[in-house]
Amino acid sequence: MKKLVLVLAVVLLAGCGSTAPTSHPKPSSSPTQIALSVPSSCTSTEMLNALTPIVPGSKFIDTPWHPAPGTELADFLSNGGIACSYGLQSAAIGVTVRWVKDSGSYFDKRVASWSKDGYSLVDLPAVDERAAYFISKPQSGTQEFNIWTVNISYQGFWVSISSSFSHTLDEGKPLVDAALKSLGSK
């Protein structure tokens, strides 16, 4: 009798479990996309983290922008973008970065002008940009200030970076990386 009760108990307990196969989520074949957006403020970006090792003592420079109609700056500020300057204002050393969602093809509308002005189409190292246009002109007897600017079309955004001290793309790479990493900053 004990044996029968034991067998019956095992059968009853076994019946309490699920016989349906357990479903396991399948791993995604692509990484999760992080939603990108224009930084919410100039102080919420990665720019000072990248700039301070290059230009110690750098700060956010609160600049009251008043863009003329039809300018690149107007394209940024009139369409939900922001423009931010960082550096040492007293020494005129720094970086200005502009971010905007490129929903109106603002970037593409500027390509002919950039090409005419001497910008070159470049491939940025370790960046999956759609396109990037770069110009660099060192300070000289006929040019008062150093010019270093890169305009990047990246995942539906136009990002523009201008540096008063960089000369090559390699020198500006930390600034490019920080500007792109800042997309999505809250």
Coordinates of C-alpha atoms in Angstrom, one line a residue, residues 56-149:
P56 CA 42.8 73.4 -19.4
G57 CA 40.4 75.7 -17.6
S58 CA 37.8 75.6 -20.4
K59 CA 34.3 76.7 -19.6
F60 CA 31.0 77.0 -21.3
I61 CA 30.8 80.5 -22.8
D62 CA 27.2 81.7 -22.7
T63 CA 26.8 83.5 -26.1
P64 CA 23.7 85.5 -27.1
W65 CA 23.2 84.4 -30.7
H66 CA 21.6 86.8 -33.2
P67 CA 21.8 85.0 -36.6
A68 CA 21.1 86.9 -39.8
P69 CA 18.4 85.3 -41.9
G70 CA 19.7 82.7 -44.4
T71 CA 22.9 81.9 -42.5
E72 CA 24.0 78.5 -41.3
L73 CA 23.5 79.7 -37.7
A74 CA 19.9 80.6 -38.6
D75 CA 19.4 77.1 -40.0
F76 CA 20.4 75.7 -36.6
L77 CA 18.6 78.0 -34.3
S78 CA 15.4 78.5 -36.3
N79 CA 14.8 74.7 -36.5
G80 CA 15.1 73.5 -33.0
G81 CA 18.9 73.3 -32.8
I82 CA 21.4 74.8 -30.5
A83 CA 24.8 76.5 -30.7
C84 CA 27.3 76.4 -27.9
S85 CA 30.8 77.8 -27.3
Y86 CA 33.4 76.4 -24.9
G87 CA 36.9 77.4 -24.1
L88 CA 38.9 80.3 -22.6
Q89 CA 37.0 83.4 -23.7
S90 CA 39.8 85.8 -22.4
A91 CA 42.3 84.1 -24.7
A92 CA 39.9 83.6 -27.7
I93 CA 40.7 79.9 -27.6
G94 CA 37.8 77.4 -28.0
V95 CA 35.2 75.5 -29.9
T96 CA 31.8 76.3 -31.1
V97 CA 29.5 73.3 -31.8
R98 CA 26.0 73.4 -33.4
W99 CA 23.5 70.6 -33.5
V100 CA 20.2 70.4 -35.4
K101 CA 17.8 67.6 -36.5
D102 CA 18.3 67.7 -40.3
S103 CA 14.6 67.2 -41.2
G104 CA 14.7 69.9 -43.8
S105 CA 17.9 68.8 -45.6
Y106 CA 19.7 71.9 -44.3
F107 CA 23.1 70.1 -44.6
D108 CA 22.6 69.1 -48.3
K109 CA 21.5 72.7 -49.2
R110 CA 25.0 73.9 -48.0
V111 CA 27.2 71.4 -49.8
A112 CA 27.7 73.5 -53.0
S113 CA 28.6 76.6 -51.0
W114 CA 31.1 74.6 -48.8
S115 CA 32.7 73.1 -51.9
K116 CA 33.0 76.6 -53.5
D117 CA 34.6 77.9 -50.2
G118 CA 37.3 75.2 -50.2
Y119 CA 35.8 72.5 -48.0
S120 CA 36.7 68.9 -48.8
L121 CA 34.5 65.8 -48.5
V122 CA 36.3 63.6 -46.0
D123 CA 35.8 60.3 -44.3
L124 CA 36.1 60.7 -40.5
P125 CA 38.0 57.9 -38.8
A126 CA 35.8 55.5 -36.8
V127 CA 32.6 57.5 -37.5
D128 CA 29.7 56.2 -39.5
E129 CA 28.8 59.6 -41.0
R130 CA 26.7 60.0 -44.1
A131 CA 28.9 62.8 -45.2
A132 CA 31.4 65.3 -43.7
Y133 CA 32.9 68.5 -45.1
F134 CA 36.1 69.8 -43.7
I135 CA 38.3 73.0 -44.0
S136 CA 41.4 74.0 -42.2
K137 CA 43.5 77.2 -42.8
P138 CA 46.2 78.1 -40.4
Q139 CA 46.7 81.6 -39.1
S140 CA 49.0 83.6 -41.4
G141 CA 50.1 87.1 -42.3
T142 CA 47.0 87.5 -44.4
Q143 CA 44.6 85.5 -42.2
E144 CA 44.2 86.7 -38.6
F145 CA 42.6 83.6 -37.2
N146 CA 43.0 79.8 -37.5
I147 CA 40.1 78.2 -39.3
W148 CA 39.2 74.6 -38.6
T149 CA 35.6 73.5 -39.3

